[in-house]
Coordinates of C-alpha atoms in Angstrom, one line a residue:
M1 CA -86.2 86.6 -181.3
D2 CA -86.8 82.7 -181.6
M3 CA -86.2 81.1 -185.0
D4 CA -87.0 77.4 -184.3
G5 CA -89.9 77.4 -182.4
Y6 CA -90.6 73.8 -182.6
C7 CA -88.6 72.5 -185.2
N8 CA -84.6 70.9 -185.3
E9 CA -84.2 71.2 -181.6
G10 CA -86.1 74.1 -180.9
I11 CA -88.3 72.2 -178.7
R12 CA -85.3 73.1 -175.4
K13 CA -85.1 77.1 -176.7
T14 CA -89.0 76.8 -176.3
E15 CA -88.9 75.9 -172.7
V16 CA -86.6 78.9 -171.8
L17 CA -88.7 81.1 -173.9
A18 CA -92.3 80.0 -171.7
T19 CA -90.4 81.7 -168.6
Q20 CA -91.1 84.9 -170.5
P21 CA -86.9 86.1 -169.6
A22 CA -87.6 89.0 -171.9
P23 CA -90.4 91.4 -171.9
I24 CA -90.7 90.8 -175.7
Q25 CA -90.6 87.8 -177.6
A26 CA -90.6 87.6 -181.4
H27 CA -90.6 84.6 -183.7
I28 CA -89.1 84.7 -187.3
L29 CA -87.9 82.6 -189.8
V30 CA -88.0 78.8 -190.0
Y31 CA -90.5 77.5 -188.2
P32 CA -93.1 79.0 -190.1
A33 CA -96.9 79.0 -188.6
T34 CA -97.9 79.9 -185.2
M35 CA -96.2 79.0 -181.7
G36 CA -99.8 79.1 -179.8
A37 CA -98.4 80.6 -176.9
E38 CA -99.0 83.5 -175.0
F39 CA -95.5 83.6 -174.1
I40 CA -94.6 85.1 -178.2
Q41 CA -95.8 88.3 -178.4
Y42 CA -95.3 89.2 -182.5
F43 CA -94.1 87.7 -185.7
I44 CA -92.3 88.5 -188.4
S45 CA -93.9 88.8 -191.0
D46 CA -95.0 91.0 -194.6
K47 CA -98.0 91.9 -196.6
Y48 CA -98.0 89.0 -199.4
T49 CA -96.6 86.4 -196.7
T50 CA -99.4 87.0 -194.2
P51 CA -102.4 88.8 -195.9
P52 CA -104.5 90.4 -193.0
E53 CA -107.3 87.8 -193.3
L54 CA -104.4 85.7 -192.5
Y55 CA -103.6 87.2 -189.1
D56 CA -106.4 85.3 -187.4
Q57 CA -104.1 81.4 -187.9
F58 CA -101.8 83.7 -185.3
D59 CA -102.0 83.9 -181.4
E60 CA -98.7 86.8 -182.0
K61 CA -99.3 89.5 -182.9
M62 CA -98.2 90.4 -186.6
V63 CA -94.5 92.6 -187.3
I64 CA -95.1 93.2 -191.0
M65 CA -91.6 94.1 -192.7
P66 CA -92.1 97.1 -195.4
H67 CA -91.0 94.0 -198.1
S68 CA -90.2 90.2 -198.2
Y69 CA -89.6 88.7 -193.9
F70 CA -87.5 86.4 -195.3
V71 CA -83.2 87.8 -194.5
N72 CA -80.7 86.2 -196.9
S73 CA -77.0 87.3 -197.3
H74 CA -76.7 85.8 -200.9
N75 CA -75.3 89.3 -201.8
A76 CA -71.8 88.1 -200.0
L77 CA -71.2 85.1 -201.5
L78 CA -71.0 87.1 -204.8
M79 CA -67.5 88.2 -206.3
S80 CA -66.6 91.8 -207.4
K81 CA -64.4 90.4 -211.4
E82 CA -64.9 87.3 -213.4
I83 CA -63.4 83.8 -211.7
N84 CA -60.0 81.9 -213.0
L85 CA -60.8 78.5 -212.5
D86 CA -57.3 77.6 -212.1
E87 CA -57.1 79.3 -209.8
I88 CA -60.1 77.9 -207.8
T89 CA -60.1 77.2 -203.8
E90 CA -62.8 76.1 -201.4
H91 CA -63.4 79.4 -199.7
T92 CA -63.4 81.2 -203.0
K93 CA -66.6 84.1 -203.8
I94 CA -68.3 82.9 -206.8
N95 CA -69.1 84.0 -209.5
L96 CA -72.9 83.6 -210.5
D97 CA -71.6 83.6 -215.1
V98 CA -71.5 80.6 -217.3
Y99 CA -69.3 80.1 -219.4
E100 CA -68.7 77.6 -222.5
N101 CA -66.1 76.1 -224.0
D102 CA -65.9 74.1 -226.9
G103 CA -69.3 74.0 -226.7
V104 CA -69.0 72.9 -223.5
M105 CA -71.0 75.3 -220.5
Y106 CA -69.2 75.7 -217.1
N107 CA -69.9 76.8 -214.3
A108 CA -68.2 79.0 -211.8
F109 CA -66.6 75.8 -210.7
G110 CA -65.8 74.6 -213.5
E111 CA -68.1 71.6 -213.5
T112 CA -70.4 70.7 -216.0
R113 CA -74.2 69.7 -216.8
S114 CA -72.7 65.6 -217.5
E115 CA -71.7 66.0 -214.1
F116 CA -74.6 65.9 -212.6
G117 CA -76.5 63.1 -214.5
L118 CA -78.5 66.6 -216.7
P119 CA -78.4 66.0 -220.4
S120 CA -76.4 68.9 -222.6
R121 CA -79.7 70.2 -224.5
G122 CA -83.2 70.3 -223.6
I123 CA -84.8 71.5 -220.8
V124 CA -84.5 71.1 -217.0
F125 CA -86.9 71.5 -214.3
C126 CA -85.4 71.9 -211.0
S127 CA -86.9 71.4 -206.7
F128 CA -84.6 71.1 -204.2
N129 CA -87.5 70.9 -201.3
S130 CA -87.0 68.3 -199.0
H131 CA -89.5 65.2 -200.7
Y132 CA -91.5 65.5 -197.8
K133 CA -93.6 68.5 -199.4
F134 CA -94.2 66.3 -202.3
D135 CA -98.0 64.9 -202.2
P136 CA -100.2 62.5 -205.0
F137 CA -100.8 65.8 -206.3
L138 CA -98.3 67.8 -206.8
W139 CA -96.5 64.9 -208.6
D140 CA -99.7 64.5 -210.1
I141 CA -99.0 68.2 -211.6
W142 CA -95.3 67.6 -212.1
M143 CA -95.0 64.4 -214.2
D144 CA -98.5 66.1 -216.8
I145 CA -95.2 68.7 -216.9
L146 CA -93.0 66.5 -218.0
R147 CA -94.8 64.9 -220.7
L148 CA -96.0 68.0 -222.8
V149 CA -92.3 69.0 -222.7
D150 CA -90.5 66.8 -225.3
G151 CA -86.8 66.2 -223.4
S152 CA -87.2 67.7 -221.0
V153 CA -86.4 66.7 -217.1
L154 CA -86.9 67.3 -213.5
W155 CA -83.4 68.0 -211.0
L156 CA -83.9 66.5 -207.8
L157 CA -81.9 66.1 -204.3
F158 CA -81.8 62.8 -202.5
F159 CA -83.2 65.0 -200.1
P160 CA -83.2 62.0 -198.4
P161 CA -81.7 60.1 -200.2
E162 CA -84.7 56.3 -199.4
S163 CA -87.4 57.8 -201.5
A164 CA -85.7 58.5 -204.9
A165 CA -86.4 54.3 -205.7
R166 CA -90.3 55.7 -205.1
L167 CA -90.3 58.3 -206.5
I168 CA -89.1 56.4 -209.7
Q169 CA -91.7 54.5 -209.0
E170 CA -94.7 56.3 -208.8
A171 CA -93.3 58.7 -211.6
K172 CA -94.2 55.2 -214.1
K173 CA -97.5 54.6 -212.9
R174 CA -98.2 58.0 -214.2
G175 CA -96.7 56.8 -217.7
V176 CA -93.2 59.4 -217.4
D177 CA -89.5 56.8 -217.5
G178 CA -88.4 57.7 -213.7
D179 CA -85.8 56.6 -214.5
S180 CA -84.8 58.9 -217.5
R181 CA -86.0 61.8 -216.8
I182 CA -85.9 62.4 -213.5
V183 CA -82.6 63.0 -211.9
F184 CA -81.1 63.2 -208.8
S185 CA -77.8 64.9 -206.8
E186 CA -76.2 65.0 -203.8
Y187 CA -77.3 67.6 -201.1
L188 CA -74.6 70.3 -200.2
D189 CA -73.6 72.2 -197.3
D190 CA -72.1 74.7 -199.6
P191 CA -74.0 77.2 -200.4
E192 CA -71.2 78.5 -202.8
R193 CA -71.3 75.4 -204.6
N194 CA -75.1 74.9 -204.5
L195 CA -75.8 78.0 -206.1
A196 CA -73.6 77.7 -208.6
R197 CA -75.1 73.9 -210.1
L198 CA -78.2 75.4 -209.8
K199 CA -76.9 78.2 -212.7
F200 CA -77.7 74.6 -214.8
A201 CA -81.8 74.4 -214.4
D202 CA -83.5 76.3 -216.0
I203 CA -87.3 76.5 -213.9
V204 CA -87.6 76.0 -210.7
L205 CA -91.4 73.9 -209.3
D206 CA -92.0 75.1 -206.5
T207 CA -93.5 72.9 -204.0
F208 CA -97.6 73.6 -203.1
H209 CA -98.8 72.9 -199.0
Y210 CA -94.9 74.2 -198.2
G211 CA -92.6 75.5 -200.4
A212 CA -89.6 77.3 -200.7
H213 CA -88.1 79.5 -198.8
T214 CA -84.6 79.6 -199.6
G215 CA -84.5 77.8 -202.5
C216 CA -86.3 79.7 -203.6
A217 CA -84.5 82.7 -202.8
D218 CA -81.6 80.3 -203.7
S219 CA -83.3 80.6 -207.3
L220 CA -83.6 84.0 -208.0
F221 CA -80.7 84.9 -206.9
V222 CA -78.9 82.8 -209.3
G223 CA -81.3 83.8 -212.2
V224 CA -83.9 81.2 -212.2
P225 CA -87.5 81.6 -212.7
I226 CA -89.5 79.7 -209.9
V227 CA -93.4 78.7 -211.1
T228 CA -94.9 79.3 -207.8
L229 CA -99.3 78.4 -206.7
T230 CA -100.4 80.7 -204.2
G231 CA -101.3 79.5 -201.1
T232 CA -103.5 79.9 -198.7
Q233 CA -100.8 79.3 -195.1
F234 CA -98.1 80.9 -194.3
A235 CA -96.0 78.1 -195.3
A236 CA -97.4 78.0 -199.1
R237 CA -96.9 82.2 -199.8
V238 CA -92.7 82.6 -198.8
C239 CA -92.3 82.4 -202.6
T240 CA -94.9 84.7 -203.5
G241 CA -94.3 87.4 -201.3
Q242 CA -90.3 86.4 -202.9
L243 CA -92.0 87.2 -205.9
H244 CA -93.3 90.3 -205.6
V245 CA -90.2 92.0 -203.5
I246 CA -88.5 91.1 -206.8
E247 CA -91.5 92.8 -208.8
A248 CA -91.8 89.4 -210.7
P249 CA -95.5 88.3 -210.5
Q250 CA -95.9 87.2 -214.0
L251 CA -94.6 83.2 -211.7
I252 CA -97.0 83.8 -209.4
A253 CA -100.5 81.8 -210.3
K254 CA -103.6 81.7 -208.7
T255 CA -104.6 78.4 -210.0
V256 CA -103.0 74.8 -210.5
E257 CA -103.6 75.4 -213.9
E258 CA -102.1 78.4 -214.4
Y259 CA -99.0 76.8 -212.7
K260 CA -98.1 74.2 -215.0
K261 CA -99.5 77.0 -217.9
I262 CA -96.3 79.4 -216.3
A263 CA -93.9 76.1 -216.5
I264 CA -94.6 75.5 -219.8
H265 CA -94.6 79.1 -221.8
L266 CA -91.4 79.3 -220.3
A267 CA -90.3 75.2 -221.2
T268 CA -91.0 75.9 -224.4
D269 CA -90.7 79.7 -225.9
K270 CA -87.1 80.1 -225.2
E271 CA -86.7 83.7 -226.1
Y272 CA -89.8 84.9 -222.6
L273 CA -87.2 82.1 -220.5
N274 CA -84.1 84.7 -221.4
Q275 CA -86.0 87.2 -221.4
T276 CA -86.8 86.0 -217.9
K277 CA -83.5 85.2 -216.3
K278 CA -82.3 88.2 -217.4
Y279 CA -84.8 90.6 -216.1
L280 CA -83.7 88.0 -212.9
E281 CA -80.6 88.6 -212.9
S282 CA -80.5 92.1 -213.4
V283 CA -82.4 93.5 -210.0
R284 CA -80.0 91.0 -207.7
K285 CA -78.1 94.2 -206.8
T286 CA -80.7 96.6 -206.9
T287 CA -83.8 94.7 -205.3
P288 CA -84.7 94.9 -201.3
L289 CA -84.7 91.3 -201.4
F290 CA -80.9 90.8 -200.9
D291 CA -80.4 94.0 -199.9
T292 CA -79.6 92.6 -196.4
G293 CA -78.6 96.2 -194.4
R294 CA -81.5 97.5 -195.9
Y295 CA -83.7 94.8 -193.7
V296 CA -81.9 95.6 -190.7
K297 CA -82.4 98.8 -190.5
N298 CA -86.6 98.1 -191.2
L299 CA -85.8 95.3 -188.2
E300 CA -84.2 97.3 -185.9
R301 CA -87.6 99.4 -186.6
G302 CA -89.8 96.6 -185.9
Y303 CA -87.7 95.9 -182.5
L304 CA -88.6 99.8 -181.7
E305 CA -92.1 99.7 -182.4
M306 CA -92.3 96.4 -180.3
W307 CA -90.9 97.6 -177.2
N308 CA -91.7 101.4 -177.2
N309 CA -95.3 99.5 -176.7
F310 CA -94.1 97.9 -174.8
L311 CA -92.8 101.6 -172.4
S312 CA -96.3 102.9 -173.2
N313 CA -97.4 99.6 -171.2
N314 CA -99.3 98.7 -174.0
P315 CA -100.9 95.2 -175.1
P316 CA -99.0 93.8 -178.0
R317 CA -100.1 95.0 -181.4
H318 CA -99.9 95.1 -184.4
I319 CA -97.1 97.0 -186.2
H320 CA -96.2 97.5 -190.0
V321 CA -92.7 99.0 -190.7
D322 CA -92.3 102.3 -192.4
E323 CA -89.2 103.1 -194.0
S324 CA -90.1 105.9 -195.9
S325 CA -88.5 108.5 -193.0
E326 CA -85.4 108.3 -191.3
L327 CA -86.4 111.4 -188.8
I328 CA -88.9 108.6 -188.2
F329 CA -86.3 105.5 -187.1
N330 CA -84.5 108.4 -185.5
K331 CA -87.6 110.0 -183.8
Q332 CA -88.0 106.3 -182.1
K333 CA -84.2 105.3 -181.1
S334 CA -84.5 109.0 -179.4
Q335 CA -88.1 107.4 -177.2
L336 CA -85.7 104.4 -176.4
E337 CA -82.8 106.5 -175.4
S338 CA -85.6 108.2 -173.4
G339 CA -87.6 104.9 -171.7
R340 CA -83.5 103.7 -170.6
N341 CA -82.9 106.6 -168.7
I342 CA -85.8 106.5 -167.1
E343 CA -85.1 102.9 -166.2
K344 CA -82.0 104.3 -165.2
N345 CA -83.4 107.4 -162.4
K346 CA -84.9 104.2 -160.7
K347 CA -82.6 101.5 -160.1
I348 CA -80.7 104.5 -158.5
K349 CA -83.2 106.1 -156.6
L350 CA -83.9 102.7 -155.6
E351 CA -80.4 101.3 -154.9
Q352 CA -79.8 105.4 -153.1
K353 CA -83.2 103.9 -150.5
V354 CA -81.5 100.8 -150.3
E355 CA -78.3 102.3 -149.3
S356 CA -79.9 105.4 -146.5
E357 CA -81.4 102.6 -145.0
V358 CA -78.7 100.7 -144.7
K359 CA -76.4 103.1 -142.9
E360 CA -79.1 103.6 -140.6
D361 CA -79.4 100.6 -140.0
D362 CA -75.6 100.8 -138.4
D363 CA -76.7 103.1 -135.7
S364 CA -79.3 100.9 -134.5
N365 CA -79.5 98.0 -132.2
R366 CA -77.0 94.6 -133.8
N367 CA -80.1 92.6 -133.5
S368 CA -82.3 94.9 -135.6
D369 CA -79.8 96.1 -137.4
S370 CA -79.5 92.5 -138.9
N371 CA -83.2 92.7 -140.3
R372 CA -83.4 95.7 -141.7
K373 CA -79.8 94.9 -143.9
S374 CA -81.6 91.3 -144.2
D375 CA -84.7 93.5 -146.1
A376 CA -82.8 95.9 -147.9
K377 CA -80.6 92.6 -149.4
H378 CA -84.0 91.0 -150.5
S379 CA -84.8 95.2 -151.8
T380 CA -81.8 95.2 -153.6
N381 CA -82.5 91.4 -155.3
E382 CA -86.0 92.2 -156.7
L383 CA -84.1 96.0 -157.8

């Protein structure tokens, strides 16, 4: 399984994959596009992120997961009881509730909105995406939304910090006071603190051409609605897939105008916003999106389908993972064990043949004996 693809330092691993060290090689998660390489046979996706009409964007065959292809372990971060703010350590699991004391809202780590430069009142739009996902057209839309929602701010990360001043400048060009309406925070490596901080956002705005992936899961997990525009390529459809799985299609836009309409409706209808947040919080522990164990079983079904197809000497094919019956999984597992036994028996027979040849060599003259042992050793190496 390849994850990085051509991202990060994945090119070094790709050189290893090019030697085809495994008979079946597949890509998952990080690099959001085809590898365009004959040595990657499969790509793990789902029916929302990669519907059949997009298959031709990939050289790989698709392994279609029954829910989202995107795996996470968010539920492992949750506490099972109320948190005592006086006992917090850097290793404390979080409770995602927000607490009010004397009119001030606190998150699980005792932090407040003001500590992040956010207003105590007013709508906080948020995007913790990297700035390279922004473009002038997207910025036009976001500034339109800020102008139409009085008192709102846009909360971004210094990610990277060098572009913050330019984004403020571009906001001013579009009639928005970037100094007061755009708030920047530092990037956090700590997932618990990042999720707790995200609770102070009201609405997350997804980017267009390369949307939120981990950021989308983060938002939905903490109960903050994210508005997305479905794109025409994998990288722009991941959030759409997650929203379908969590059964919140009302947050998915098909046009730019619909995107703006959804965001403004959430921002100007407090009751609707609160209902949406409560719904997202209510399905956190039941939706397949955050059921890691269920995901693992389905991924293993996909592995078995790929492997059984290989054992049958068939070329790679599109696979739709079906979780409807545990019997299917057991049957596939049995077929896999059967295939392993066949290979094991072949290996034993070849080893016996090699041993027999070596034994016969003991009765021959030493010169020919040496040659035959060499041949036998070569056979073993081939095995």
